Amino acid sequence: MLEDTISAVITALGEGAVGIIRLSGPRSLAIAEKLFRAASGKSLGAYPVNTLAYGHIHDFDGSVVDEVLAVYMRGPRSYTAEDVVEIQSHGSIQSLKKILSLTYQAGARPAEPGEFTKRAFLNGRIDLTQAEAVMDIIHSRSEAGLKLAVRQQQGQLAQALRGIRKQLIDVIVNLEAVIDYPEEDIEDVTYDSVKNMLTEAITEITELLKHSHTGKILREGLRTAIVGKPNVGKSSLLNALLKEERAIVSEYAGTTRDVIEEQLLLDGVPLVLADTAGIHSTDDYVEKIGVERSKQLLADAELVICVIDGSSPLTKEDEEILKAAQSKEFVIIVNKQDLDIDENLRLLENRYGKAKVMPLSAKTNEGIEVFAAWLKNYVYGSEGSLGDGVYVQNARQENLLRQALDFLKDASTAAEAYLPYDCIVIDVRNAIDFLGEITGDTVQDEIINEIFSRFCIGK
């Protein structure tokens, strides 16, 4: 597969000033030279590497297709660590399609989704965490998310994981040396040394997992459901957060009969925000569907915002919604603070604590800043902003870390119980393998293919 030369448009499709076609593989230069004629009369290969050459792309009948710049990058000093040619044409869809078609006729094949980055990984230029970070950079939803993705792309997480793996490999080396050359008088020293090294690795992985919550939110957005009975101000809250009239607001209950989903940044925190139909009993068929969807969204959300009408007493429906939300991370918004607030606020504060209950007026925006501050603390922790630590950014990485941690805890328990060295070695090897899957050092081909299949063509 790496013997093929691949080609694709690497800029977004659509009209623009410039579009770029990339060739990567052993025949990149030869294919480009069949199509590109420099204005200087020199071949592209005669230019110094990494130097833009001005000229034109010609069809095989000799007609000019477009005025372009071309650059040859010799491997391994390229994105894929292979020979690469990039052709910068005008950003016309027709021009790009024509040039791309000519590269195929000249001997290239279409690149698969993510194949350029996959080749960079297979050729050892980047590891799997850095490859995943490429897509995180492209899809970053906030400045903090971009900053975190760039850190990953620079290898911050991989460096931390390789440090832990080296510690664990040292554990195995020490144990196997004792297994091969047993000395009775060093058994206590061996077990104590192993326990200390395992404790250090467990602490480091636990610290990484502590930040996984933040990393996933910055990468994927915080899935948030606004729930409550009809006419408590859910749509008004959505509009206040969006700062636009996205949802219809009226004094009549049941105006929102379906889910309205929007994405926004609130003080730098990316939210995937769903305004749901009021959860209540109804005989209306359409409204009943909306209520069922609301209940499903509540079940799927990571954060639930329960909206209570602060100007009227709590009802049985309010209590049922609050009970359902308690299985999730939730916050209670006591809305309509601009009206006379009754005992709801104090009652809910006594029951759930002041940290969970916030008075707010979606009509006047009073209290929005307090909610935004709470949200930042929920995402980032007590620091309230992105720290300098290493962050895990997706569910795959988190799941593998947790599995590695479980094996290390088993190994530590075995060492505490003075079980045979072989038992400890098996658990530590499993932990090393799971850590290697994160960076790609021990990952299976099917998993690699699955990860890169989610990339866009051209990346």
Coordinates of C-alpha atoms in Angstrom, one line a residue:
M1 CA 0.0 0.0 0.0
L2 CA 2.8 2.4 0.8
E3 CA 4.3 1.6 -2.6
D4 CA 1.3 3.5 -4.2
T5 CA 1.4 7.1 -4.9
I6 CA -1.8 8.8 -3.7
S7 CA -3.5 12.1 -4.6
A8 CA -6.3 14.2 -3.2
V9 CA -7.5 17.8 -2.8
I10 CA -6.4 18.9 0.6
T11 CA -8.3 22.2 0.8
A12 CA -12.0 22.6 1.5
L13 CA -14.2 22.1 -1.5
G14 CA -15.8 25.2 -2.8
E15 CA -14.8 28.4 -4.6
G16 CA -11.8 30.2 -3.2
A17 CA -8.6 32.0 -4.1
V18 CA -6.4 28.9 -3.8
G19 CA -6.9 25.2 -3.9
I20 CA -4.2 22.6 -3.2
I21 CA -3.7 19.1 -4.6
R22 CA -1.2 16.8 -2.8
L23 CA 0.6 13.8 -4.2
S24 CA 2.4 11.5 -1.8
G25 CA 4.5 8.4 -2.6
P26 CA 7.5 7.2 -4.5
R27 CA 6.2 8.5 -7.9
S28 CA 5.0 11.9 -6.8
L29 CA 7.7 13.8 -8.6
A30 CA 7.5 11.8 -11.8
I31 CA 3.7 12.2 -11.9
A32 CA 3.9 15.9 -11.3
E33 CA 6.5 16.4 -14.0
K34 CA 4.1 14.8 -16.6
L35 CA 1.6 17.6 -15.8
F36 CA 3.6 20.7 -14.7
R37 CA 5.6 22.9 -16.9
A38 CA 7.6 25.6 -15.1
A39 CA 7.8 29.1 -16.7
S40 CA 11.5 28.9 -16.4
G41 CA 11.7 25.8 -18.6
K42 CA 13.3 23.7 -15.8
S43 CA 11.8 20.5 -14.6
L44 CA 10.3 20.6 -11.1
G45 CA 13.0 18.2 -9.9
A46 CA 15.7 20.7 -11.0
Y47 CA 14.4 23.2 -8.4
P48 CA 15.8 23.0 -4.8
V49 CA 13.5 21.0 -2.6
N50 CA 10.8 22.9 -0.7
T51 CA 11.0 25.7 -3.3
L52 CA 7.8 27.0 -5.0
A53 CA 8.0 26.9 -8.8
Y54 CA 5.7 29.0 -11.0
G55 CA 4.2 27.5 -14.1
H56 CA 1.1 25.8 -15.6
I57 CA -0.6 22.4 -15.5
H58 CA -1.1 21.0 -19.0
D59 CA -3.5 18.4 -20.2
F60 CA -2.1 15.4 -22.1
D61 CA -3.0 17.0 -25.4
G62 CA -0.9 20.0 -24.4
S63 CA -3.6 22.5 -23.5
V64 CA -3.2 24.7 -20.4
V65 CA -5.5 23.7 -17.5
D66 CA -4.5 26.4 -14.9
E67 CA -1.7 28.7 -13.7
V68 CA -0.2 27.1 -10.6
L69 CA 2.6 27.0 -8.1
A70 CA 4.2 23.6 -7.4
V71 CA 6.6 22.5 -4.7
Y72 CA 8.5 19.2 -4.3
M73 CA 9.3 18.0 -0.7
R74 CA 11.6 15.0 -0.5
G75 CA 10.9 12.4 2.1
P76 CA 11.4 12.1 5.0
R77 CA 11.1 15.9 5.4
S78 CA 7.5 16.1 4.5
Y79 CA 4.1 15.7 6.1
T80 CA 3.9 12.0 5.3
A81 CA 7.7 11.4 5.5
E82 CA 7.4 10.3 1.8
D83 CA 8.2 12.2 -1.4
V84 CA 5.4 14.8 -1.7
V85 CA 4.4 17.3 -4.4
E86 CA 1.8 20.0 -3.7
I87 CA 0.2 21.9 -6.5
Q88 CA -1.5 25.2 -5.7
S89 CA -4.0 26.2 -8.3
H90 CA -6.9 28.6 -8.4
G91 CA -9.6 27.5 -6.0
S92 CA -12.1 26.7 -8.8
I93 CA -13.9 23.4 -8.3
Q94 CA -13.6 22.6 -12.0
S95 CA -9.9 23.4 -12.0
L96 CA -9.2 21.2 -8.9
K97 CA -11.3 18.3 -10.3
K98 CA -9.5 18.5 -13.6
I99 CA -6.0 18.6 -12.1
L100 CA -6.9 15.8 -9.7
S101 CA -8.2 13.7 -12.6
L102 CA -4.9 14.2 -14.5
T103 CA -2.9 13.0 -11.5
Y104 CA -4.9 9.8 -11.6
Q105 CA -4.3 9.4 -15.3
A106 CA -0.6 9.9 -14.7
G107 CA -0.4 7.0 -12.3
A108 CA -1.7 8.1 -8.8
R109 CA -4.6 6.6 -7.1
P110 CA -7.3 8.4 -5.0
A111 CA -6.3 8.9 -1.4
E112 CA -8.5 7.2 1.2
P113 CA -9.9 9.2 4.1
G114 CA -7.1 10.1 6.4
E115 CA -4.5 8.3 4.3
F116 CA -1.9 11.2 4.3
T117 CA -1.9 11.3 8.1
K118 CA -2.0 7.5 8.3
R119 CA 1.2 7.3 6.2
A120 CA 2.8 9.9 8.5
F121 CA 2.0 7.5 11.4
L122 CA 3.1 4.3 9.6
N123 CA 6.3 6.0 8.5
G124 CA 7.1 6.9 12.1
R125 CA 6.9 10.7 11.8
I126 CA 4.0 10.9 14.3
D127 CA 2.3 8.6 16.8
L128 CA -1.3 7.8 17.1
T129 CA -2.1 10.5 19.7
Q130 CA -0.5 13.1 17.3
A131 CA -2.5 11.7 14.4
E132 CA -5.8 12.0 16.4
A133 CA -4.8 15.5 17.3
V134 CA -4.7 16.6 13.7
M135 CA -8.4 16.1 13.4
D136 CA -8.9 17.7 16.8
I137 CA -7.1 20.8 15.4
I138 CA -9.4 20.8 12.3
H139 CA -12.6 20.4 14.4
S140 CA -11.6 22.5 17.4
R141 CA -14.6 24.3 18.8
S142 CA -12.9 26.8 21.0
E143 CA -9.5 28.6 21.6
A144 CA -8.9 26.3 24.6
G145 CA -9.7 23.2 22.5
L146 CA -7.3 24.4 19.7
K147 CA -4.6 25.0 22.3
L148 CA -5.1 21.5 23.7
A149 CA -5.1 19.8 20.3
V150 CA -1.8 21.6 19.3
R151 CA -0.2 20.3 22.5
Q152 CA -1.3 16.8 21.6
Q153 CA 0.0 17.2 18.1
Q154 CA 3.3 18.3 19.5
G155 CA 3.5 15.0 21.4
Q156 CA 2.7 16.1 25.0
L157 CA 0.5 13.1 25.9
A158 CA 2.7 10.6 24.0
Q159 CA 5.8 11.8 25.9
A160 CA 4.0 11.3 29.3
L161 CA 2.8 7.8 28.3
R162 CA 6.2 6.7 27.0
G163 CA 7.7 7.8 30.4
I164 CA 5.2 5.6 32.2
R165 CA 5.8 2.7 29.8
K166 CA 9.6 2.9 30.4
Q167 CA 9.0 2.8 34.2
L168 CA 6.9 -0.4 33.8
I169 CA 9.4 -2.0 31.4
D170 CA 12.1 -1.4 34.1
V171 CA 9.8 -3.3 36.6
I172 CA 9.6 -6.3 34.2
V173 CA 13.4 -6.2 33.6
N174 CA 14.1 -6.2 37.3
L175 CA 11.6 -9.0 38.0
E176 CA 12.8 -11.2 35.2
A177 CA 16.4 -10.7 36.3
V178 CA 15.4 -12.0 39.7
I179 CA 13.4 -14.9 38.2
D180 CA 16.4 -15.9 36.1
Y181 CA 19.0 -15.4 38.8
P182 CA 17.2 -15.9 42.2
E183 CA 18.8 -14.7 45.3
E184 CA 16.9 -15.3 48.5
D185 CA 18.3 -12.3 50.4
I186 CA 16.9 -9.7 47.9
E187 CA 13.3 -10.8 47.9
D188 CA 12.1 -8.2 50.3
V189 CA 14.1 -5.5 48.5
T190 CA 12.6 -6.6 45.2
Y191 CA 9.0 -6.5 46.3
D192 CA 9.5 -3.1 47.9
S193 CA 11.1 -1.7 44.8
V194 CA 8.3 -3.0 42.6
K195 CA 5.6 -1.6 44.9
N196 CA 7.2 1.8 44.8
M197 CA 7.5 1.8 41.0
L198 CA 4.0 0.6 40.5
T199 CA 2.7 3.3 42.9
E200 CA 4.4 6.0 41.0
A201 CA 2.9 4.7 37.7
I202 CA -0.6 4.4 39.2
T203 CA -0.3 8.0 40.5
E204 CA 0.7 9.4 37.1
I205 CA -2.1 7.6 35.2
T206 CA -4.7 8.7 37.9
E207 CA -3.5 12.2 37.3
L208 CA -4.0 11.9 33.5
L209 CA -7.5 10.5 34.0
K210 CA -8.4 13.4 36.3
H211 CA -8.1 15.7 33.3
S212 CA -10.0 13.4 30.8
H213 CA -13.3 15.1 31.7
T214 CA -11.9 18.5 30.6
G215 CA -10.2 17.1 27.5
K216 CA -13.3 15.4 26.1
I217 CA -15.5 18.4 26.7
L218 CA -13.1 20.7 24.8
R219 CA -12.9 18.2 22.0
E220 CA -16.5 17.1 21.6
G221 CA -18.5 19.8 23.4
L222 CA -20.5 19.4 26.6
R223 CA -23.8 17.7 25.8
T224 CA -26.3 19.7 27.8
A225 CA -30.1 19.3 28.1
I226 CA -32.4 22.0 29.4
V227 CA -35.3 20.3 31.0
G228 CA -38.3 21.4 33.0
K229 CA -42.1 21.4 32.9
P230 CA -43.8 23.6 30.3
N231 CA -43.6 27.4 30.5
V232 CA -40.8 27.6 33.1
G233 CA -38.5 29.6 30.8
K234 CA -36.4 26.9 29.1
S235 CA -36.6 28.5 25.7
S236 CA -36.0 31.9 27.2
L237 CA -32.8 30.5 28.8
L238 CA -31.7 29.1 25.5
N239 CA -32.2 32.5 23.8
A240 CA -30.4 34.3 26.7
L241 CA -27.4 31.9 26.4
L242 CA -27.3 32.2 22.6
K243 CA -28.0 36.0 22.7
E244 CA -30.5 35.6 19.9
E245 CA -34.1 34.6 19.5
R246 CA -33.5 31.0 18.4
A247 CA -36.6 29.5 20.1
I248 CA -40.1 30.8 20.1
V249 CA -41.2 32.2 23.4
S250 CA -44.8 32.7 24.4
E251 CA -46.9 32.9 27.6
Y252 CA -48.7 29.7 26.4
A253 CA -47.5 26.4 27.8
G254 CA -46.1 23.8 25.3
T255 CA -44.8 26.2 22.7
T256 CA -41.7 24.0 22.3
R257 CA -42.9 20.6 21.1
D258 CA -39.7 19.2 19.7
V259 CA -36.0 19.4 20.6
I260 CA -34.0 22.5 19.5
E261 CA -30.2 21.8 19.5
E262 CA -27.6 24.5 19.1
Q263 CA -23.8 24.8 19.6
L264 CA -22.3 27.8 21.3
L265 CA -19.3 28.9 23.3
L266 CA -20.0 30.2 26.8
D267 CA -16.9 31.8 28.2
G268 CA -14.8 29.6 26.0
V269 CA -16.6 26.3 27.0
P270 CA -18.2 24.6 23.9
L271 CA -21.8 23.5 24.6
V272 CA -24.0 21.3 22.6
L273 CA -27.2 22.7 24.0
A274 CA -30.7 21.1 23.6
D275 CA -33.9 22.9 24.5
T276 CA -36.4 20.2 25.1
A277 CA -40.2 20.1 25.2
G278 CA -41.7 20.5 28.6
I279 CA -41.7 17.1 30.5
H280 CA -45.3 16.5 31.6
S281 CA -48.3 14.3 31.1
T282 CA -50.3 15.1 27.9
D283 CA -52.9 13.6 25.6
D284 CA -51.6 15.5 22.6
Y285 CA -50.0 13.0 20.2
V286 CA -47.3 15.4 18.8
E287 CA -46.6 16.9 22.2
K288 CA -46.2 13.3 23.6
I289 CA -43.5 12.5 21.1
G290 CA -41.7 15.7 22.1
V291 CA -41.9 14.7 25.8
E292 CA -40.4 11.3 25.0
R293 CA -37.5 12.8 23.1
S294 CA -36.9 15.2 26.0
K295 CA -36.7 12.2 28.4
Q296 CA -34.2 10.5 26.0
L297 CA -32.1 13.6 25.8
L298 CA -32.0 13.9 29.6
A299 CA -30.8 10.3 29.7
D300 CA -28.0 10.9 27.1
A301 CA -26.8 14.3 28.3
E302 CA -23.7 14.8 30.3
L303 CA -25.0 17.9 32.0
V304 CA -28.7 18.6 32.8
I305 CA -30.0 22.1 33.5
C306 CA -33.2 21.8 35.4
V307 CA -35.3 25.0 35.1
I308 CA -37.8 25.7 37.9
D309 CA -40.3 28.6 37.8
G310 CA -39.2 30.6 40.9
S311 CA -42.4 32.6 41.0
S312 CA -44.7 29.6 41.8
P313 CA -44.5 26.7 44.2
L314 CA -42.9 23.4 43.3
T315 CA -45.2 20.9 41.7
K316 CA -45.2 17.1 41.4
E317 CA -43.9 17.4 37.8
D318 CA -40.9 19.6 39.1
E319 CA -40.1 16.9 41.7
E320 CA -40.2 14.1 39.2
I321 CA -37.9 16.0 36.8
L322 CA -35.4 16.8 39.6
K323 CA -35.5 13.1 40.7
A324 CA -34.7 12.0 37.1
A325 CA -31.8 14.5 36.8
Q326 CA -30.0 13.3 39.9
S327 CA -28.6 10.4 38.0
K328 CA -26.6 13.0 36.0
E329 CA -24.4 15.9 36.7
F330 CA -27.0 18.6 37.1
V331 CA -27.6 22.3 38.0
I332 CA -30.9 23.8 39.0
I333 CA -31.8 27.2 37.5
V334 CA -34.5 29.0 39.6
N335 CA -35.8 31.2 36.8
K336 CA -37.9 34.4 36.8
Q337 CA -35.8 36.1 39.4
D338 CA -37.2 39.4 38.0
L339 CA -40.6 38.4 39.6
D340 CA -41.2 37.7 43.3
I341 CA -39.3 34.6 44.2
D342 CA -41.1 32.4 46.8
E343 CA -39.6 29.7 49.0
N344 CA -38.4 27.6 46.1
L345 CA -34.9 29.0 46.2
R346 CA -34.3 28.3 49.9
L347 CA -36.0 25.0 49.8
L348 CA -33.9 23.8 46.9
E349 CA -30.7 25.2 48.4
N350 CA -31.3 23.3 51.6
R351 CA -32.0 20.1 49.7
Y352 CA -29.2 20.2 47.1
G353 CA -26.7 22.8 48.4
K354 CA -26.1 26.4 47.2
A355 CA -23.5 25.3 44.6
K356 CA -26.2 23.4 42.7
V357 CA -29.0 26.0 42.8
M358 CA -28.8 29.4 40.9
P359 CA -31.4 32.1 40.8
L360 CA -31.5 33.6 37.3
S361 CA -33.7 35.8 35.1
A362 CA -33.7 34.6 31.5
K363 CA -35.7 37.8 30.7
T364 CA -33.2 40.3 32.1
N365 CA -30.0 38.1 31.9
E366 CA -29.4 38.6 35.6
G367 CA -27.5 35.6 36.9
I368 CA -26.1 34.5 33.5
E369 CA -22.6 35.4 34.6
V370 CA -22.9 33.3 37.7
F371 CA -24.0 30.3 35.7
A372 CA -21.1 30.8 33.2
A373 CA -18.6 30.9 36.1
W374 CA -20.1 27.7 37.5
L375 CA -19.9 26.0 34.1
K376 CA -16.2 26.9 33.8
N377 CA -15.4 25.4 37.2
Y378 CA -17.4 22.3 36.2
V379 CA -15.3 21.9 33.0
Y380 CA -11.8 23.0 34.2
G381 CA -12.0 22.3 38.0
S382 CA -11.1 24.8 40.6
E383 CA -8.5 26.4 38.3
G384 CA -11.3 27.8 36.1
S385 CA -9.2 27.6 33.0
L386 CA -7.0 25.3 31.0
G387 CA -3.9 24.4 33.0
D388 CA -0.4 23.3 31.8
G389 CA -1.0 19.6 32.6
V390 CA -1.3 16.8 30.1
Y391 CA -4.9 16.1 29.0
V392 CA -6.6 13.0 27.6
Q393 CA -8.9 14.1 24.8
N394 CA -11.1 11.2 23.7
A395 CA -13.0 8.1 24.9
R396 CA -10.6 5.7 23.3
Q397 CA -7.6 7.1 25.2
E398 CA -9.5 7.2 28.4
N399 CA -10.8 3.7 28.2
L400 CA -7.3 2.3 27.5
L401 CA -5.9 4.3 30.4
R402 CA -8.5 2.9 32.7
Q403 CA -7.7 -0.7 31.6
A404 CA -4.0 -0.1 32.1
L405 CA -4.7 1.3 35.6
D406 CA -6.8 -1.7 36.6
F407 CA -3.9 -4.1 35.6
L408 CA -1.4 -2.0 37.6
K409 CA -3.6 -2.0 40.6
D410 CA -3.8 -5.8 40.3
A411 CA 0.0 -6.0 40.0
S412 CA 0.4 -3.8 43.1
T413 CA -2.0 -6.0 45.1
A414 CA 0.0 -9.0 44.0
A415 CA 3.2 -7.4 45.1
E416 CA 1.6 -6.5 48.5
A417 CA 0.6 -10.1 48.9
Y418 CA 4.1 -11.4 47.9
L419 CA 2.6 -13.5 45.1
P420 CA 5.0 -15.1 42.6
Y421 CA 6.9 -12.7 40.3
D422 CA 5.3 -14.2 37.2
C423 CA 1.8 -13.0 38.3
I424 CA 3.1 -9.4 38.6
V425 CA 4.9 -9.6 35.3
I426 CA 1.7 -10.7 33.5
D427 CA -0.3 -7.7 34.8
V428 CA 2.4 -5.2 34.1
R429 CA 2.8 -6.5 30.5
N430 CA -1.0 -6.1 30.0
A431 CA -0.7 -2.5 31.3
I432 CA 2.2 -1.8 28.9
D433 CA 0.2 -3.1 26.0
F434 CA -2.8 -0.9 26.7
L435 CA -0.6 2.2 27.0
G436 CA 1.0 1.2 23.7
E437 CA -2.4 1.1 22.1
I438 CA -2.9 4.8 22.9
T439 CA 0.3 5.8 21.2
G440 CA 0.1 3.2 18.5
D441 CA 3.1 1.2 19.6
T442 CA 1.1 -2.0 20.1
V443 CA -2.2 -1.2 18.4
Q444 CA -3.8 -3.7 15.9
D445 CA -4.2 -2.9 12.2
E446 CA -8.0 -3.0 12.5
I447 CA -8.0 -0.3 15.1
I448 CA -5.6 1.8 13.1
N449 CA -7.9 1.5 10.0
E450 CA -11.0 2.4 12.1
I451 CA -9.4 5.5 13.5
F452 CA -8.2 6.9 10.2
S453 CA -11.5 6.0 8.5
R454 CA -13.0 8.9 10.5
F455 CA -10.7 11.4 8.9
C456 CA -11.7 13.5 5.9
I457 CA -10.3 12.8 2.5
G458 CA -7.3 15.0 1.9
K459 CA -6.1 14.6 5.5

